[in-house]
mmCIF file of C-alpha atoms in Angstrom:
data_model
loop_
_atom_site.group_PDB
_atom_site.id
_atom_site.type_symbol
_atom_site.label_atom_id
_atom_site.label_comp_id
_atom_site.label_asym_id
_atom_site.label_seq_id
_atom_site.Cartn_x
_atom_site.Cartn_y
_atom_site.Cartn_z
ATOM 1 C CA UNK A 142 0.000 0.000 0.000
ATOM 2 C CA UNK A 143 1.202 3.565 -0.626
ATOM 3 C CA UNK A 144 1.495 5.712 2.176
ATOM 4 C CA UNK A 145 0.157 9.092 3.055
ATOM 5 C CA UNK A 146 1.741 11.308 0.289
ATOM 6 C CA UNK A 147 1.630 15.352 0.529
ATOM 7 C CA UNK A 148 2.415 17.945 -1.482
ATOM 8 C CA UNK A 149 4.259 20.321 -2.417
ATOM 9 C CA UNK A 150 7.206 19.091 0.108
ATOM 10 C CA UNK A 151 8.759 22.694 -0.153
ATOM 11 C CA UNK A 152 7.076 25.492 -0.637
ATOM 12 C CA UNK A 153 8.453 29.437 -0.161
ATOM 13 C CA UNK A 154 5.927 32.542 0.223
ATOM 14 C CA UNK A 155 5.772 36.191 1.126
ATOM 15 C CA UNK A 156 3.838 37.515 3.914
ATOM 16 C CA UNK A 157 0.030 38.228 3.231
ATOM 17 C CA UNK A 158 0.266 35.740 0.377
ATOM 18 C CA UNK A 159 -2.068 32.539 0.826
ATOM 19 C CA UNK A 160 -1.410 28.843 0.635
ATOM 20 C CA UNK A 161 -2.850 25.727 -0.255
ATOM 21 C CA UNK A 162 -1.487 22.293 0.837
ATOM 22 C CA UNK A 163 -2.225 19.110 -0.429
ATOM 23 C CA UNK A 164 -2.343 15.548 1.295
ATOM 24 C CA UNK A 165 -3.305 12.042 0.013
ATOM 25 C CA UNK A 166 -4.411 9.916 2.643
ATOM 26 C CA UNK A 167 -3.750 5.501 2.774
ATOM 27 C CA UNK A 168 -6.132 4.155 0.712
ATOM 28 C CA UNK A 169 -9.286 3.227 2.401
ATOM 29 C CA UNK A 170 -8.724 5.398 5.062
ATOM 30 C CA UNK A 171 -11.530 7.832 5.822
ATOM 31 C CA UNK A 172 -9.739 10.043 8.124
ATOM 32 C CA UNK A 173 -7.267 12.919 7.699
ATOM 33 C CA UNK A 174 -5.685 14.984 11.010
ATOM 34 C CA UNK A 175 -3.407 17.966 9.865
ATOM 35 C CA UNK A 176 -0.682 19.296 12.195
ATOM 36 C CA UNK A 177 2.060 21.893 12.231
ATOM 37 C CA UNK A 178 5.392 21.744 13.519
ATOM 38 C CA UNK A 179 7.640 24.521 14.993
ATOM 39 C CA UNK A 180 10.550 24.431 17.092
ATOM 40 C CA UNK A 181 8.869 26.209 19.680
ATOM 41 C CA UNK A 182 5.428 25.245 19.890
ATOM 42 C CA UNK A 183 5.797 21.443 18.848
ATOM 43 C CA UNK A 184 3.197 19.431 17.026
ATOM 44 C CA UNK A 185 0.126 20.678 17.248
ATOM 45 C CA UNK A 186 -3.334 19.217 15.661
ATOM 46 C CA UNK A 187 -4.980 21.674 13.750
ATOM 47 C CA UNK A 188 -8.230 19.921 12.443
ATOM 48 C CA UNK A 189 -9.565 16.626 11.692
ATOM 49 C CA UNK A 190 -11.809 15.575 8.545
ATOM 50 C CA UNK A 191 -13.659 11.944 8.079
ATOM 51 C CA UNK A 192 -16.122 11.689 5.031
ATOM 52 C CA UNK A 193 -16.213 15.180 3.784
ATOM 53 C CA UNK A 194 -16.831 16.876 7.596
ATOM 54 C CA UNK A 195 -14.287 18.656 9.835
ATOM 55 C CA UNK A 196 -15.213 16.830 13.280
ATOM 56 C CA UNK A 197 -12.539 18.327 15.581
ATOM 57 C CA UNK A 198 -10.414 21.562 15.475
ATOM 58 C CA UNK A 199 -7.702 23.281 16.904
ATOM 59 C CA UNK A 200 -6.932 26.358 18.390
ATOM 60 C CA UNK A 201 -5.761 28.197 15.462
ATOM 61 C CA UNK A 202 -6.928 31.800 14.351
ATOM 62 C CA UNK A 203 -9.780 31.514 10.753
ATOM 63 C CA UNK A 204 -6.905 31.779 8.512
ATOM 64 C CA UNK A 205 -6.655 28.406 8.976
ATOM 65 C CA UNK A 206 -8.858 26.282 6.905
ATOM 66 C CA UNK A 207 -9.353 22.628 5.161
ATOM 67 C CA UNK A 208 -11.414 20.403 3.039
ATOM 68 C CA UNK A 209 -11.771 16.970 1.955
ATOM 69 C CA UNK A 210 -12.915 15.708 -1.283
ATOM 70 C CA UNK A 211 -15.238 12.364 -1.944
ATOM 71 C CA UNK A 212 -11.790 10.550 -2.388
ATOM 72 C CA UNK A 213 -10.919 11.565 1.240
ATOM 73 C CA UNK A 214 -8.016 13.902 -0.229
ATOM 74 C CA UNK A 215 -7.621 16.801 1.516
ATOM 75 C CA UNK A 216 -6.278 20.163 1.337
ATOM 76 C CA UNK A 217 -5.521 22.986 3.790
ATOM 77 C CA UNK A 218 -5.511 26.653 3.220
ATOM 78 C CA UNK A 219 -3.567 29.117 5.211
ATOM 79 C CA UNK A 220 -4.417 32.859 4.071
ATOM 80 C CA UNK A 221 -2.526 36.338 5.111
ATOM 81 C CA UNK A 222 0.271 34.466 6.036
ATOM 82 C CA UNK A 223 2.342 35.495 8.880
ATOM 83 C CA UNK A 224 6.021 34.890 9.772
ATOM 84 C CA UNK A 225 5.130 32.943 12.500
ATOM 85 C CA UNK A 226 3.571 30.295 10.118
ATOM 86 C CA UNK A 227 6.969 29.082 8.750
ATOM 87 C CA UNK A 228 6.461 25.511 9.750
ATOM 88 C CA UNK A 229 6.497 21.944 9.205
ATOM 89 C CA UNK A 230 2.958 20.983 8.154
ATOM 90 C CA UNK A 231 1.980 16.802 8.715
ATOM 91 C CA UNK A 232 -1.218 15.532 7.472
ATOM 92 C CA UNK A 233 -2.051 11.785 9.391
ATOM 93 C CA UNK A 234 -4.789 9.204 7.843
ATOM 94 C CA UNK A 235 -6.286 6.715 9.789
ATOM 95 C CA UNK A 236 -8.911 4.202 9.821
ATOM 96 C CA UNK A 237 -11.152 4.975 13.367
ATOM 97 C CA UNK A 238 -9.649 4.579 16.524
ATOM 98 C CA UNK A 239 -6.658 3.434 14.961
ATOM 99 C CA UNK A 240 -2.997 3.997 14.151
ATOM 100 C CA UNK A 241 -2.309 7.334 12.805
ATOM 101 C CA UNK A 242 0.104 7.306 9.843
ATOM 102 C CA UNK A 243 1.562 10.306 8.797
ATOM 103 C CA UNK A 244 3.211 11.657 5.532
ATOM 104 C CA UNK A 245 6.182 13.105 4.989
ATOM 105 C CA UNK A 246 5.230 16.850 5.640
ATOM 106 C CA UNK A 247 5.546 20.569 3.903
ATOM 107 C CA UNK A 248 8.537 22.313 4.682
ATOM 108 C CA UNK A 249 6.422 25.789 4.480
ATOM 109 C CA UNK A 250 8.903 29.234 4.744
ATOM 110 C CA UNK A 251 7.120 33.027 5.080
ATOM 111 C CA UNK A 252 9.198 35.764 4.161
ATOM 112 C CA UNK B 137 -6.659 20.658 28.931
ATOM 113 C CA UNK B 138 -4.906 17.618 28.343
ATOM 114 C CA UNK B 139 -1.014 17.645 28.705
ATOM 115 C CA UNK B 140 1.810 15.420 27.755
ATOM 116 C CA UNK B 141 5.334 15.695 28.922
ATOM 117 C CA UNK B 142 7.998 13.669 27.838
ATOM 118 C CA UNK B 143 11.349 12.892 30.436
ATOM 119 C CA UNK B 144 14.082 13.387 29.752
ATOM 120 C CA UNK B 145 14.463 15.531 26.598
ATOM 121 C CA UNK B 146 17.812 14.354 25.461
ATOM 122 C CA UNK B 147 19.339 10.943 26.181
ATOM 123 C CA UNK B 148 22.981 10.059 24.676
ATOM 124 C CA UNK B 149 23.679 6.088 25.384
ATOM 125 C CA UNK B 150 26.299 4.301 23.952
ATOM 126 C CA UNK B 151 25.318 1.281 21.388
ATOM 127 C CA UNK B 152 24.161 -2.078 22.940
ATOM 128 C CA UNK B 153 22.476 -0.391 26.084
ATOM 129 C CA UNK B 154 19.163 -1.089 26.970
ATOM 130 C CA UNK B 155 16.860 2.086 27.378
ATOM 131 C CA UNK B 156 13.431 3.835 28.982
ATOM 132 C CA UNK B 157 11.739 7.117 27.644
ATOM 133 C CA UNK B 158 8.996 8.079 29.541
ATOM 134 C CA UNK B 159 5.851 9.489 28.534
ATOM 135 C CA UNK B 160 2.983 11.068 31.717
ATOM 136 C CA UNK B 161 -0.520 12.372 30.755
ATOM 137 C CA UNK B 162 -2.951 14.482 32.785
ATOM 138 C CA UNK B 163 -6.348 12.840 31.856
ATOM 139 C CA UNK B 164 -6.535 9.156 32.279
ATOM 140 C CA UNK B 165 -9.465 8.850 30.457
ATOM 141 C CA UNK B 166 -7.569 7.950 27.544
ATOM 142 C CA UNK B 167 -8.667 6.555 23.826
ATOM 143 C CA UNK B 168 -4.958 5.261 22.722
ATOM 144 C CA UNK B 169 -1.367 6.391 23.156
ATOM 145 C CA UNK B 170 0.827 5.973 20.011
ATOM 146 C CA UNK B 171 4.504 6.722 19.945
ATOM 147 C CA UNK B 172 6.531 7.570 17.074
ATOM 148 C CA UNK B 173 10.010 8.309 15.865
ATOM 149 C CA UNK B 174 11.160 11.640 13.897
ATOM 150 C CA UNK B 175 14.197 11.759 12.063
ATOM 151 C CA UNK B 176 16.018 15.547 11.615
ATOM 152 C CA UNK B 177 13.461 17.107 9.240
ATOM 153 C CA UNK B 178 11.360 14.222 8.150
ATOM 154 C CA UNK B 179 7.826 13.228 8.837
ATOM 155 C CA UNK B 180 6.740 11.038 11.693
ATOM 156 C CA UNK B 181 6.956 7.339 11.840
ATOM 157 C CA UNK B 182 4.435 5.384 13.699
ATOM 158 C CA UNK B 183 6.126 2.696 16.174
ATOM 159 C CA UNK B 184 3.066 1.568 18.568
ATOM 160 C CA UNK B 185 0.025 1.965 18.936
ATOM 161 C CA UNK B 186 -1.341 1.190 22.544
ATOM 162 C CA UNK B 187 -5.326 0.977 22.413
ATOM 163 C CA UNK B 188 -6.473 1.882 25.894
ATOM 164 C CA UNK B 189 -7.804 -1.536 26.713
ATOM 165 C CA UNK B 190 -3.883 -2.656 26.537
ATOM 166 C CA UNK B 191 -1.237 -2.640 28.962
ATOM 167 C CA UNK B 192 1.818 -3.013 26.419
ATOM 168 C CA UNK B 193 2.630 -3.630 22.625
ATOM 169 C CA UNK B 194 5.631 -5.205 21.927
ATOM 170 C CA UNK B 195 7.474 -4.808 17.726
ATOM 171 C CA UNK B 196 11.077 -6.182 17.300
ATOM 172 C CA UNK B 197 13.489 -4.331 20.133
ATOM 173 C CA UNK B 198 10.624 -2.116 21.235
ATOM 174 C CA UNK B 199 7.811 -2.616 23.933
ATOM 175 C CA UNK B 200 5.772 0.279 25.122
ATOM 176 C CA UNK B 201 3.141 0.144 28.246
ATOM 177 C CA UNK B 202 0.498 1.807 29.498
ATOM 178 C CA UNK B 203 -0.975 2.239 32.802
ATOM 179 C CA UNK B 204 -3.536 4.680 33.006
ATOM 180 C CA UNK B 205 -4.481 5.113 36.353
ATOM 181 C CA UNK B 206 -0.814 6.914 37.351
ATOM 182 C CA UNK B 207 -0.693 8.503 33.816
ATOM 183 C CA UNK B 208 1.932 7.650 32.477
ATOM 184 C CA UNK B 209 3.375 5.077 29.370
ATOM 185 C CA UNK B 210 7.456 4.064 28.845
ATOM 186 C CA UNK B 211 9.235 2.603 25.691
ATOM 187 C CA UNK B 212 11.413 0.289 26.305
ATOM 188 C CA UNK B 213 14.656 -0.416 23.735
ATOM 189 C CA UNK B 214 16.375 -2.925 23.316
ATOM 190 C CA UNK B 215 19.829 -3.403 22.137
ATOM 191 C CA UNK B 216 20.076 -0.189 21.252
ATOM 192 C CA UNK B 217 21.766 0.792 17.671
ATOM 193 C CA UNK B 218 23.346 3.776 15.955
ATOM 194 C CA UNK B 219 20.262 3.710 13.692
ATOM 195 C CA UNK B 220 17.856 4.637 17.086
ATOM 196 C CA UNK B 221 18.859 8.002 16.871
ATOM 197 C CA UNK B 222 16.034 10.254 16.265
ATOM 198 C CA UNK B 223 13.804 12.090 18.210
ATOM 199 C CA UNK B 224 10.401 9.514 20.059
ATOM 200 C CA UNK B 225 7.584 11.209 20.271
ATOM 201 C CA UNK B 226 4.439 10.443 22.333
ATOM 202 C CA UNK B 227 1.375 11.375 21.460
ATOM 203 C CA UNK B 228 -2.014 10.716 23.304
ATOM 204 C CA UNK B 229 -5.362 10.194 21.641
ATOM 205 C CA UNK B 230 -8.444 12.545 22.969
ATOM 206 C CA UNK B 231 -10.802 11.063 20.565
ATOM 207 C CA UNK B 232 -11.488 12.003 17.022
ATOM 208 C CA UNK B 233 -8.414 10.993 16.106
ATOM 209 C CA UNK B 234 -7.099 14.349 17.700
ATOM 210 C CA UNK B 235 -3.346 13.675 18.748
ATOM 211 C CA UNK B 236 -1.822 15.204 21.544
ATOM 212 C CA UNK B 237 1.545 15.425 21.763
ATOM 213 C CA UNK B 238 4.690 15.713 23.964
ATOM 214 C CA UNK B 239 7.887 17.336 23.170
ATOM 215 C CA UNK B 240 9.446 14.347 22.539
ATOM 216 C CA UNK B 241 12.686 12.505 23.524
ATOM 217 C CA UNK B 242 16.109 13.503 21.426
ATOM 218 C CA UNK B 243 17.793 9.791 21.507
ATOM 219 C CA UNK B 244 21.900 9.791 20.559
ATOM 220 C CA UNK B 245 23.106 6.068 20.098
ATOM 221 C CA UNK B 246 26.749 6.296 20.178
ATOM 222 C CA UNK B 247 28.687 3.735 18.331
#
């Protein structure tokens, strides 16, 4: 089975610019989690989509957003980025109440 | 709120040891716990999954427990090898396959 796959792996933006990410979950599995990464903060969950609907989110400001298609792809948006949003974002699929599996992240750099 | 903490942060053993990274949680009213490894830059790779009806999971040199009522899960490694090093992540599951987790564990083998 392929694994979760996400894309771009690198991406470079300027401030106020917006951004879409892109993540491919294990086939079959219904369920995609989306974190970020920073060397301060950690890994922490931003939101969680199973068939289509966001069932659990984070504490992260609007500009922050997601979606997940009929194929249980999903994508996240981050609008007006900041500085502070320079991060490693990691997308996880999972079947429920199971092992999370997690891709191999977006390296994502504000300037 | 639910929080994870991870003892210690950084761990340098030389090759062959045997080791312990520790993993507490404040809410024992846990789904699963799952612990992972990170290598520098990369994505996260899932190592065990303990559903919370389990007391341990056991894969190759690793075994991980759980006991819920004092909070708090170890992984145990055995043999260790140069190849260990990375940073082990725990990560506790509050339902909705929502992840929480700790800071992690920076593991040196040295040869």
């Amino acid at each position: 089975k392929a694994g979760v796959t996400q894309t771009p792996r690198y991406l470079i933006k300027t401030r106020g610019q917006q951004v879409t990410l892109s993540c491919s979950p294990i086939s079959g599995h219904r369920s995609v989690s989306w974190y970020q990464q920073t060397p301060g903060q950690g890994l922490q969950f931003l939101f969680e989509y199973f068939s289509e609907t966001q069932r659990n989110k984070g504490n992260f400001p609007g500009r922050f957003s997601g979606r997940q298609f009929s194929n249980s792809r999903s994508e996240m948006n981050v609008s007006t980025l900041e500085l502070g949003d320079s991060a490693l974002y990691l997308c996880a699929s999972s079947s429920p109440g199971n092992e999370q599996y997690f891709g191999p992240g977006t390296r994502l750099t504000v300037t | 709120k639910q929080e994870v903490t991870q003892i210690p942060a950084a761990l340098s053993v030389p090759e062959g040891e045997n080791l312990v990274l520790n993993c507490s949680f404040t809410d024992s009213a846990i789904y699963n716990l799952q612990w992972f490894r990170q290598d520098p830059g990369k994505g996260l790779t899932s190592l065990l999954l303990i559903q919370s009806s389990q007391r341990e999971q056991t894969s190759g040199r690793l075994n991980a427990s759980l006991d819920k009522s004092s909070g708090r899960s170890t992984l145990y490694i055995a043999a260790s090898q140069p190849g260990d090093s990375a940073t082990y992540l725990c990560a506790h599951d509050q339902g909705a396959q929502k992840l929480v987790f700790g800071q992690g564990t920076r593991l040196t083998i040295n040869p």
